[in-house]
Amino acid sequence: MSLRIALLGLLTTSGPSSGYDLAKRFESSINHAWQARHSQIYPELNKMAADGLVTVEEEGPRGRKTYTIAAEGRRELREWLLEGTPSRSIRSEGALRAFLLPTLEPHEAAARLRAEAEVYTARLAELEALKAAKASWKRPGFGEHALELGIRQTRVVRDWAEETAAEIERAAGDPPGGE
Amino acid sequence: MSLRIALLGLLTTSGPSSGYDLAKRFESSINHAWQARHSQIYPELNKMAADGLVTVEEEGPRGRKTYTIAAEGRRELREWLLEGTPSRSIRSEGALRAFLLPTLEPHEAAARLRAEAEVYTARLAELEALKAAKASWKRPGFGEHALELGIRQTRVVRDWAEETAAEIERAAGDPPGGE
DNA sequence: ATAGGCATGTAATCAGTTACATGATTTT
DNA sequence: AAAATCATGTAACTGATTACATGCCTAT
């Protein structure tokens, strides 16, 4: 269901788009919350059109189909957003990695955590750049909020990784009780 | 693959456990990074035993099987953690929701964001309580790092939701350029 | 002309959820 | 005796990834 919602959301915030456009947008704007490949997006858009959530308003050059959100689609997105029981499901490979890194030897864990921190620093730079070039959304002011969340979350993981690396090294070099 | 890794990780940090134990542990310790139901865990453990990553050391009362990580399992976990190309895949329904909330009318979005913030505040309290009662891990000091990350991430989303709600209300009440 | 990007699709496989199914042990 | 919890499993379905497949249009 979430893929449907994500697509409806993107069609709302970016206006009429092709499946190709939406696939790219999954990589840029919404990437820190959800991902989908074109092989999942195209069939889903067809189903959504069959269900009356979107319409194909025009067909362009290379068989390009431009999808527009329909009233029924707006209704469905709205209902999902207002619905009371939000499932808090989350699957983050990065967080899992972070969780398990301390099972390595202290010096290995610390080194790896610092490498992770670097990846997040790079990601952060990308996001900051995106923020600076914030001209790509139809509703002005919309993307900024989401981007801000992405930036803060990335920063928090980065900082955690650095601090944890330092603490692990400190604990290994200066064992308080033993082990 | 990640499920396998998560199970190997839990067997490392909590020692020999049954599938039932591991299912519960997915709900408590590792929940903010990954989830899995028993219907996925039991078959996976059987496959892992067939692949020599874990062994069944003892069988208890109600057909209970206690799995222990094998050398091959430790090797696989270690390799995964040290491997260079970490896929940054993440799927967070909460983040998706946060992303799309600003598509609602300002007052609706703000109200919903505040409701979200409350959920995160409650979750934060749970995690803080867990942190206080941190006596359940075999390797002392291990769980704390992961828990700390969970706490910080939850806090960041909570704060973002509150601030964004306030900003949306401000912008709606005091439109600078129009719309 | 050819390389790169645009654009859509399908098939096979793997991962994950929901629902069904069963039975033992412990607690009230 | 009944209810709660422990404990494992399977089947049907939905969601997601990887690989395959095709062809158009634009810039060099």
GROMACS .gro file of C-alpha atoms (C1' of nucleotides) in nm:
model
  414
    1MET     CA    1   0.000   0.000   0.000
    2SER     CA    2   0.281   0.240   0.085
    3LEU     CA    3   0.410   0.240  -0.272
    4ARG     CA    4   0.070   0.356  -0.392
    5ILE     CA    5   0.068   0.630  -0.130
    6ALA     CA    6   0.419   0.740  -0.216
    7LEU     CA    7   0.326   0.764  -0.584
    8LEU     CA    8   0.009   0.958  -0.508
    9GLY     CA    9   0.213   1.188  -0.288
   10LEU     CA   10   0.474   1.252  -0.554
   11LEU     CA   11   0.204   1.321  -0.811
   12THR     CA   12   0.056   1.573  -0.568
   13THR     CA   13   0.378   1.754  -0.489
   14SER     CA   14   0.540   1.746  -0.833
   15GLY     CA   15   0.234   1.754  -1.055
   16PRO     CA   16   0.169   1.526  -1.353
   17SER     CA   17   0.465   1.297  -1.420
   18SER     CA   18   0.565   0.986  -1.610
   19GLY     CA   19   0.671   0.663  -1.445
   20TYR     CA   20   1.024   0.748  -1.547
   21ASP     CA   21   1.004   1.085  -1.371
   22LEU     CA   22   0.865   0.923  -1.059
   23ALA     CA   23   1.140   0.662  -1.053
   24LYS     CA   24   1.398   0.940  -1.060
   25ARG     CA   25   1.216   1.131  -0.793
   26PHE     CA   26   1.232   0.825  -0.566
   27GLU     CA   27   1.606   0.857  -0.589
   28SER     CA   28   1.622   1.225  -0.510
   29SER     CA   29   1.345   1.372  -0.299
   30ILE     CA   30   1.188   1.082  -0.114
   31ASN     CA   31   1.487   0.853  -0.099
   32HIS     CA   32   1.549   0.867   0.276
   33ALA     CA   33   1.193   0.747   0.343
   34TRP     CA   34   1.111   0.500   0.066
   35GLN     CA   35   1.253   0.346  -0.250
   36ALA     CA   36   1.112   0.179  -0.556
   37ARG     CA   37   1.250   0.066  -0.890
   38HIS     CA   38   1.087   0.126  -1.223
   39SER     CA   39   1.000  -0.243  -1.243
   40GLN     CA   40   0.773  -0.196  -0.947
   41ILE     CA   41   0.649   0.151  -1.039
   42TYR     CA   42   0.524   0.084  -1.393
   43PRO     CA   43   0.295  -0.206  -1.307
   44GLU     CA   44   0.168  -0.020  -1.001
   45LEU     CA   45   0.079   0.289  -1.206
   46ASN     CA   46  -0.114   0.069  -1.446
   47LYS     CA   47  -0.308  -0.085  -1.159
   48MET     CA   48  -0.372   0.259  -1.013
   49ALA     CA   49  -0.507   0.380  -1.346
   50ALA     CA   50  -0.732   0.073  -1.361
   51ASP     CA   51  -0.855   0.158  -1.010
   52GLY     CA   52  -0.925   0.517  -1.111
   53LEU     CA   53  -0.672   0.678  -0.879
   54VAL     CA   54  -0.476   0.833  -1.163
   55THR     CA   55  -0.542   0.916  -1.526
   56VAL     CA   56  -0.320   0.925  -1.832
   57GLU     CA   57  -0.368   1.276  -1.962
   58GLU     CA   58  -0.120   1.270  -2.246
   59GLU     CA   59   0.117   1.039  -2.428
   60GLY     CA   60   0.451   1.182  -2.535
   61PRO     CA   61   0.750   1.091  -2.756
   62ARG     CA   62   0.888   0.748  -2.663
   63GLY     CA   63   0.561   0.597  -2.544
   64ARG     CA   64   0.584   0.835  -2.252
   65LYS     CA   65   0.267   0.840  -2.044
   66THR     CA   66   0.199   1.136  -1.821
   67TYR     CA   67  -0.003   1.040  -1.514
   68THR     CA   68  -0.221   1.288  -1.329
   69ILE     CA   69  -0.373   1.228  -0.987
   70ALA     CA   70  -0.752   1.186  -0.996
   71ALA     CA   71  -1.008   1.294  -0.735
   72GLU     CA   72  -1.028   0.936  -0.609
   73GLY     CA   73  -0.650   0.929  -0.572
   74ARG     CA   74  -0.651   1.253  -0.374
   75ARG     CA   75  -0.919   1.106  -0.151
   76GLU     CA   76  -0.717   0.791  -0.087
   77LEU     CA   77  -0.398   0.981  -0.004
   78ARG     CA   78  -0.589   1.212   0.228
   79GLU     CA   79  -0.755   0.924   0.406
   80TRP     CA   80  -0.424   0.747   0.459
   81LEU     CA   81  -0.271   1.060   0.607
   82LEU     CA   82  -0.561   1.125   0.841
   83GLU     CA   83  -0.616   0.763   0.944
   84GLY     CA   84  -0.560   0.702   1.313
   85THR     CA   85  -0.345   0.391   1.335
   86PRO     CA   86  -0.003   0.470   1.193
   87SER     CA   87   0.209   0.159   1.161
   88ARG     CA   88   0.554   0.251   1.281
   89SER     CA   89   0.728  -0.011   1.070
   90ILE     CA   90   1.081   0.075   0.976
   91ARG     CA   91   1.355  -0.120   0.803
   92SER     CA   92   1.692   0.045   0.796
   93GLU     CA   93   1.996  -0.151   0.690
   94GLY     CA   94   2.216   0.132   0.815
   95ALA     CA   95   2.060   0.121   1.161
   96LEU     CA   96   2.095  -0.258   1.167
   97ARG     CA   97   2.461  -0.224   1.081
   98ALA     CA   98   2.506   0.037   1.350
   99PHE     CA   99   2.331  -0.191   1.593
  100LEU     CA  100   2.564  -0.480   1.523
  101LEU     CA  101   2.897  -0.305   1.477
  102PRO     CA  102   2.983  -0.325   1.847
  103THR     CA  103   2.998  -0.705   1.809
  104LEU     CA  104   3.331  -0.656   1.632
  105GLU     CA  105   3.657  -0.610   1.817
  106PRO     CA  106   3.674  -0.256   1.960
  107HIS     CA  107   3.934  -0.123   1.717
  108GLU     CA  108   3.754  -0.278   1.419
  109ALA     CA  109   3.420  -0.141   1.535
  110ALA     CA  110   3.562   0.206   1.589
  111ALA     CA  111   3.726   0.211   1.246
  112ARG     CA  112   3.410   0.094   1.079
  113LEU     CA  113   3.198   0.347   1.269
  114ARG     CA  114   3.426   0.625   1.150
  115ALA     CA  115   3.391   0.500   0.793
  116GLU     CA  116   3.013   0.500   0.836
  117ALA     CA  117   3.030   0.853   0.971
  118GLU     CA  118   3.214   0.960   0.658
  119VAL     CA  119   2.944   0.813   0.435
  120TYR     CA  120   2.683   1.003   0.630
  121THR     CA  121   2.887   1.322   0.609
  122ALA     CA  122   2.896   1.285   0.231
  123ARG     CA  123   2.522   1.216   0.222
  124LEU     CA  124   2.468   1.521   0.436
  125ALA     CA  125   2.659   1.736   0.188
  126GLU     CA  126   2.435   1.606  -0.093
  127LEU     CA  127   2.123   1.690   0.103
  128GLU     CA  128   2.250   2.035   0.193
  129ALA     CA  129   2.321   2.094  -0.175
  130LEU     CA  130   1.968   1.982  -0.262
  131LYS     CA  131   1.837   2.222  -0.003
  132ALA     CA  132   2.031   2.506  -0.160
  133ALA     CA  133   1.894   2.420  -0.504
  134LYS     CA  134   1.535   2.391  -0.382
  135ALA     CA  135   1.355   2.500  -0.696
  136SER     CA  136   1.198   2.173  -0.802
  137TRP     CA  137   0.868   2.158  -0.615
  138LYS     CA  138   0.534   2.287  -0.731
  139ARG     CA  139   0.402   2.377  -0.388
  140PRO     CA  140   0.649   2.631  -0.261
  141GLY     CA  141   0.782   2.547   0.082
  142PHE     CA  142   0.674   2.186   0.060
  143GLY     CA  143   0.994   1.996   0.000
  144GLU     CA  144   1.189   2.196   0.255
  145HIS     CA  145   1.021   2.033   0.554
  146ALA     CA  146   1.086   1.681   0.434
  147LEU     CA  147   1.440   1.768   0.335
  148GLU     CA  148   1.500   1.923   0.673
  149LEU     CA  149   1.396   1.596   0.839
  150GLY     CA  150   1.630   1.401   0.614
  151ILE     CA  151   1.915   1.632   0.700
  152ARG     CA  152   1.855   1.612   1.072
  153GLN     CA  153   1.825   1.234   1.069
  154THR     CA  154   2.142   1.195   0.869
  155ARG     CA  155   2.326   1.429   1.103
  156VAL     CA  156   2.210   1.243   1.410
  157VAL     CA  157   2.340   0.910   1.280
  158ARG     CA  158   2.667   1.068   1.173
  159ASP     CA  159   2.723   1.224   1.514
  160TRP     CA  160   2.623   0.906   1.691
  161ALA     CA  161   2.872   0.705   1.485
  162GLU     CA  162   3.156   0.946   1.565
  163GLU     CA  163   3.079   0.965   1.934
  164THR     CA  164   3.032   0.590   1.965
  165ALA     CA  165   3.363   0.528   1.789
  166ALA     CA  166   3.535   0.759   2.035
  167GLU     CA  167   3.368   0.596   2.331
  168ILE     CA  168   3.453   0.245   2.219
  169GLU     CA  169   3.815   0.343   2.177
  170ARG     CA  170   3.820   0.509   2.515
  171ALA     CA  171   3.667   0.201   2.680
  172ALA     CA  172   3.911  -0.032   2.505
  173GLY     CA  173   4.215   0.172   2.595
  174ASP     CA  174   4.103   0.232   2.951
  175PRO     CA  175   3.913  -0.076   3.076
  176PRO     CA  176   3.734   0.017   3.397
  177GLY     CA  177   3.641  -0.327   3.536
  178GLY     CA  178   3.815  -0.568   3.307
  179GLU     CA  179   3.726  -0.808   3.018
  180MET     CA  180   1.995  -1.142   0.365
  181SER     CA  181   1.938  -0.881   0.634
  182LEU     CA  182   1.711  -1.111   0.831
  183ARG     CA  183   1.988  -1.367   0.850
  184ILE     CA  184   2.230  -1.100   0.968
  185ALA     CA  185   1.988  -0.970   1.227
  186LEU     CA  186   1.938  -1.321   1.365
  187LEU     CA  187   2.311  -1.388   1.376
  188GLY     CA  188   2.358  -1.054   1.550
  189LEU     CA  189   2.096  -1.128   1.811
  190LEU     CA  190   2.245  -1.471   1.876
  191THR     CA  191   2.581  -1.300   1.926
  192THR     CA  192   2.458  -1.032   2.164
  193SER     CA  193   2.204  -1.235   2.362
  194GLY     CA  194   2.361  -1.580   2.347
  195PRO     CA  195   2.180  -1.903   2.256
  196SER     CA  196   1.810  -1.846   2.206
  197SER     CA  197   1.498  -2.009   2.066
  198GLY     CA  198   1.306  -1.875   1.769
  199TYR     CA  199   1.044  -1.761   2.014
  200ASP     CA  200   1.301  -1.563   2.212
  201LEU     CA  201   1.438  -1.404   1.897
  202ALA     CA  202   1.090  -1.303   1.782
  203LYS     CA  203   1.038  -1.123   2.112
  204ARG     CA  204   1.377  -0.961   2.089
  205PHE     CA  205   1.286  -0.821   1.749
  206GLU     CA  206   1.007  -0.636   1.927
  207SER     CA  207   1.219  -0.496   2.205
  208SER     CA  208   1.587  -0.440   2.135
  209ILE     CA  209   1.621  -0.420   1.758
  210ASN     CA  210   1.276  -0.292   1.675
  211HIS     CA  211   1.372   0.052   1.552
  212ALA     CA  212   1.606  -0.098   1.293
  213TRP     CA  213   1.437  -0.417   1.174
  214GLN     CA  214   1.133  -0.635   1.232
  215ALA     CA  215   1.037  -0.992   1.165
  216ARG     CA  216   0.751  -1.219   1.261
  217HIS     CA  217   0.783  -1.572   1.385
  218SER     CA  218   0.648  -1.700   1.054
  219GLN     CA  219   0.957  -1.562   0.887
  220ILE     CA  220   1.200  -1.641   1.167
  221TYR     CA  221   1.130  -2.013   1.212
  222PRO     CA  222   1.187  -2.115   0.850
  223GLU     CA  223   1.494  -1.893   0.829
  224LEU     CA  224   1.649  -2.053   1.137
  225ASN     CA  225   1.593  -2.394   0.983
  226LYS     CA  226   1.764  -2.285   0.664
  227MET     CA  227   2.049  -2.134   0.863
  228ALA     CA  228   2.094  -2.460   1.052
  229ALA     CA  229   2.099  -2.645   0.719
  230ASP     CA  230   2.366  -2.402   0.598
  231GLY     CA  231   2.574  -2.458   0.910
  232LEU     CA  232   2.549  -2.102   1.043
  233VAL     CA  233   2.378  -2.207   1.364
  234THR     CA  234   2.340  -2.531   1.558
  235VAL     CA  235   2.063  -2.667   1.776
  236GLU     CA  236   2.237  -2.736   2.103
  237GLU     CA  237   1.940  -2.844   2.311
  238GLU     CA  238   1.570  -2.913   2.282
  239GLY     CA  239   1.351  -2.801   2.570
  240PRO     CA  240   0.994  -2.850   2.700
  241ARG     CA  241   0.742  -2.766   2.426
  242GLY     CA  242   0.954  -2.862   2.130
  243ARG     CA  243   1.168  -2.562   2.212
  244LYS     CA  244   1.490  -2.553   2.014
  245THR     CA  245   1.781  -2.350   2.141
  246TYR     CA  246   1.997  -2.217   1.859
  247THR     CA  247   2.362  -2.130   1.904
  248ILE     CA  248   2.572  -1.936   1.654
  249ALA     CA  249   2.837  -2.149   1.482
  250ALA     CA  250   3.185  -2.046   1.368
  251GLU     CA  251   3.056  -2.019   1.011
  252GLY     CA  252   2.779  -1.789   1.133
  253ARG     CA  253   3.022  -1.566   1.315
  254ARG     CA  254   3.232  -1.549   1.001
  255GLU     CA  255   2.933  -1.447   0.790
  256LEU     CA  256   2.821  -1.175   1.031
  257ARG     CA  257   3.173  -1.041   1.054
  258GLU     CA  258   3.212  -1.033   0.679
  259TRP     CA  259   2.884  -0.849   0.635
  260LEU     CA  260   2.987  -0.587   0.889
  261LEU     CA  261   3.330  -0.532   0.734
  262GLU     CA  262   3.217  -0.541   0.371
  263GLY     CA  263   3.275  -0.218   0.186
  264THR     CA  264   2.954  -0.146  -0.003
  265PRO     CA  265   2.685  -0.077   0.253
  266SER     CA  266   2.346  -0.050   0.089
  267ARG     CA  267   2.172   0.244   0.246
  268SER     CA  268   1.824   0.109   0.187
  269ILE     CA  269   1.562   0.239   0.426
  270ARG     CA  270   1.188   0.206   0.439
  271SER     CA  271   1.012   0.410   0.701
  272GLU     CA  272   0.639   0.449   0.692
  273GLY     CA  273   0.667   0.721   0.955
  274ALA     CA  274   0.910   0.923   0.745
  275LEU     CA  275   0.688   0.876   0.440
  276ARG     CA  276   0.394   1.007   0.637
  277ALA     CA  277   0.596   1.302   0.759
  278PHE     CA  278   0.702   1.367   0.405
  279LEU     CA  279   0.346   1.382   0.276
  280LEU     CA  280   0.167   1.553   0.562
  281PRO     CA  281   0.229   1.901   0.421
  282THR     CA  282   0.003   1.807   0.128
  283LEU     CA  283  -0.293   1.846   0.363
  284GLU     CA  284  -0.450   2.181   0.442
  285PRO     CA  285  -0.222   2.374   0.681
  286HIS     CA  286  -0.442   2.335   0.990
  287GLU     CA  287  -0.495   1.963   0.922
  288ALA     CA  288  -0.126   1.907   0.863
  289ALA     CA  289  -0.031   2.092   1.180
  290ALA     CA  290  -0.281   1.898   1.390
  291ARG     CA  291  -0.162   1.570   1.246
  292LEU     CA  292   0.202   1.661   1.298
  293ARG     CA  293   0.133   1.735   1.661
  294ALA     CA  294  -0.040   1.398   1.697
  295GLU     CA  295   0.265   1.234   1.539
  296ALA     CA  296   0.489   1.421   1.781
  297GLU     CA  297   0.289   1.279   2.071
  298VAL     CA  298   0.336   0.924   1.944
  299TYR     CA  299   0.708   0.983   1.922
  300THR     CA  300   0.714   1.133   2.271
  301ALA     CA  301   0.548   0.818   2.404
  302ARG     CA  302   0.793   0.600   2.213
  303LEU     CA  303   1.076   0.807   2.354
  304ALA     CA  304   0.952   0.741   2.707
  305GLU     CA  305   0.951   0.366   2.635
  306LEU     CA  306   1.306   0.378   2.507
  307GLU     CA  307   1.425   0.585   2.801
  308ALA     CA  308   1.266   0.329   3.033
  309LEU     CA  309   1.445   0.050   2.848
  310LYS     CA  310   1.767   0.240   2.887
  311ALA     CA  311   1.711   0.267   3.260
  312ALA     CA  312   1.643  -0.106   3.286
  313LYS     CA  313   1.946  -0.203   3.079
  314ALA     CA  314   2.030  -0.534   3.237
  315SER     CA  315   1.932  -0.771   2.959
  316TRP     CA  316   2.240  -0.795   2.738
  317LYS     CA  317   2.518  -1.046   2.768
  318ARG     CA  318   2.794  -0.817   2.650
  319PRO     CA  319   2.789  -0.531   2.896
  320GLY     CA  320   2.775  -0.194   2.730
  321PHE     CA  321   2.659  -0.334   2.400
  322GLY     CA  322   2.292  -0.248   2.385
  323GLU     CA  323   2.344   0.103   2.512
  324HIS     CA  324   2.496   0.230   2.190
  325ALA     CA  325   2.214   0.101   1.976
  326LEU     CA  326   1.954   0.223   2.221
  327GLU     CA  327   2.115   0.565   2.228
  328LEU     CA  328   2.083   0.585   1.850
  329GLY     CA  329   1.718   0.485   1.869
  330ILE     CA  330   1.654   0.752   2.129
  331ARG     CA  331   1.826   1.025   1.933
  332GLN     CA  332   1.649   0.935   1.612
  333THR     CA  333   1.313   0.931   1.780
  334ARG     CA  334   1.381   1.265   1.942
  335VAL     CA  335   1.485   1.424   1.615
  336VAL     CA  336   1.161   1.321   1.443
  337ARG     CA  337   0.955   1.436   1.739
  338ASP     CA  338   1.122   1.777   1.746
  339TRP     CA  339   1.095   1.812   1.370
  340ALA     CA  340   0.723   1.736   1.384
  341GLU     CA  341   0.663   1.996   1.652
  342GLU     CA  342   0.867   2.265   1.485
  343THR     CA  343   0.717   2.196   1.144
  344ALA     CA  344   0.366   2.214   1.289
  345ALA     CA  345   0.447   2.551   1.441
  346GLU     CA  346   0.599   2.678   1.118
  347ILE     CA  347   0.306   2.564   0.906
  348GLU     CA  348   0.066   2.741   1.138
  349ARG     CA  349   0.276   3.054   1.134
  350ALA     CA  350   0.292   3.051   0.754
  351ALA     CA  351  -0.083   2.992   0.724
  352GLY     CA  352  -0.172   3.269   0.965
  353ASP     CA  353   0.078   3.512   0.819
  354PRO     CA  354   0.109   3.456   0.443
  355PRO     CA  355   0.420   3.641   0.320
  356GLY     CA  356   0.375   3.642  -0.055
  357GLY     CA  357   0.029   3.504  -0.109
  358GLU     CA  358  -0.139   3.176  -0.226
  359DA     C1'  359   2.661   0.615  -3.716
  360DT     C1'  360   2.687   0.546  -3.246
  361DA     C1'  361   2.653   0.638  -2.768
  362DG     C1'  362   2.384   0.797  -2.406
  363DG     C1'  363   1.980   0.892  -2.202
  364DC     C1'  364   1.464   0.847  -2.230
  365DA     C1'  365   1.090   0.539  -2.168
  366DT     C1'  366   0.825   0.126  -2.079
  367DG     C1'  367   0.756  -0.318  -1.987
  368DT     C1'  368   0.783  -0.861  -1.823
  369DA     C1'  369   0.963  -1.291  -1.575
  370DA     C1'  370   1.182  -1.523  -1.217
  371DT     C1'  371   1.300  -1.504  -0.772
  372DC     C1'  372   1.332  -1.361  -0.302
  373DA     C1'  373   1.144  -1.120   0.119
  374DG     C1'  374   0.770  -1.034   0.420
  375DT     C1'  375   0.269  -1.044   0.601
  376DT     C1'  376  -0.155  -1.252   0.736
  377DA     C1'  377  -0.404  -1.621   0.852
  378DC     C1'  378  -0.442  -2.081   0.974
  379DA     C1'  379  -0.309  -2.479   1.263
  380DT     C1'  380  -0.148  -2.744   1.652
  381DG     C1'  381  -0.022  -2.869   2.093
  382DA     C1'  382   0.238  -2.835   2.562
  383DT     C1'  383   0.300  -2.607   3.006
  384DT     C1'  384   0.191  -2.284   3.359
  385DT     C1'  385  -0.101  -1.991   3.615
  386DT     C1'  386  -0.540  -1.873   3.815
  387DA     C1'  387  -1.122  -2.652   3.438
  388DA     C1'  388  -1.013  -2.259   3.185
  389DA     C1'  389  -0.716  -1.905   3.030
  390DA     C1'  390  -0.277  -1.733   2.932
  391DT     C1'  391   0.152  -1.800   2.756
  392DC     C1'  392   0.507  -2.081   2.544
  393DA     C1'  393   0.651  -2.279   2.122
  394DT     C1'  394   0.671  -2.421   1.646
  395DG     C1'  395   0.522  -2.458   1.215
  396DT     C1'  396   0.276  -2.409   0.705
  397DA     C1'  397   0.007  -2.187   0.314
  398DA     C1'  398  -0.155  -1.819   0.045
  399DC     C1'  399  -0.074  -1.387  -0.080
  400DT     C1'  400   0.144  -0.934  -0.146
  401DG     C1'  401   0.564  -0.652  -0.186
  402DA     C1'  402   1.023  -0.589  -0.378
  403DT     C1'  403   1.463  -0.699  -0.643
  404DT     C1'  404   1.726  -0.854  -1.030
  405DA     C1'  405   1.770  -0.955  -1.479
  406DC     C1'  406   1.599  -0.959  -1.925
  407DA     C1'  407   1.397  -0.721  -2.329
  408DT     C1'  408   1.273  -0.362  -2.647
  409DG     C1'  409   1.280   0.056  -2.889
  410DC     C1'  410   1.288   0.585  -2.957
  411DC     C1'  411   1.511   1.025  -2.965
  412DT     C1'  412   1.904   1.348  -2.923
  413DA     C1'  413   2.362   1.499  -2.924
  414DT     C1'  414   2.818   1.419  -3.093
   0.00000   0.00000   0.00000
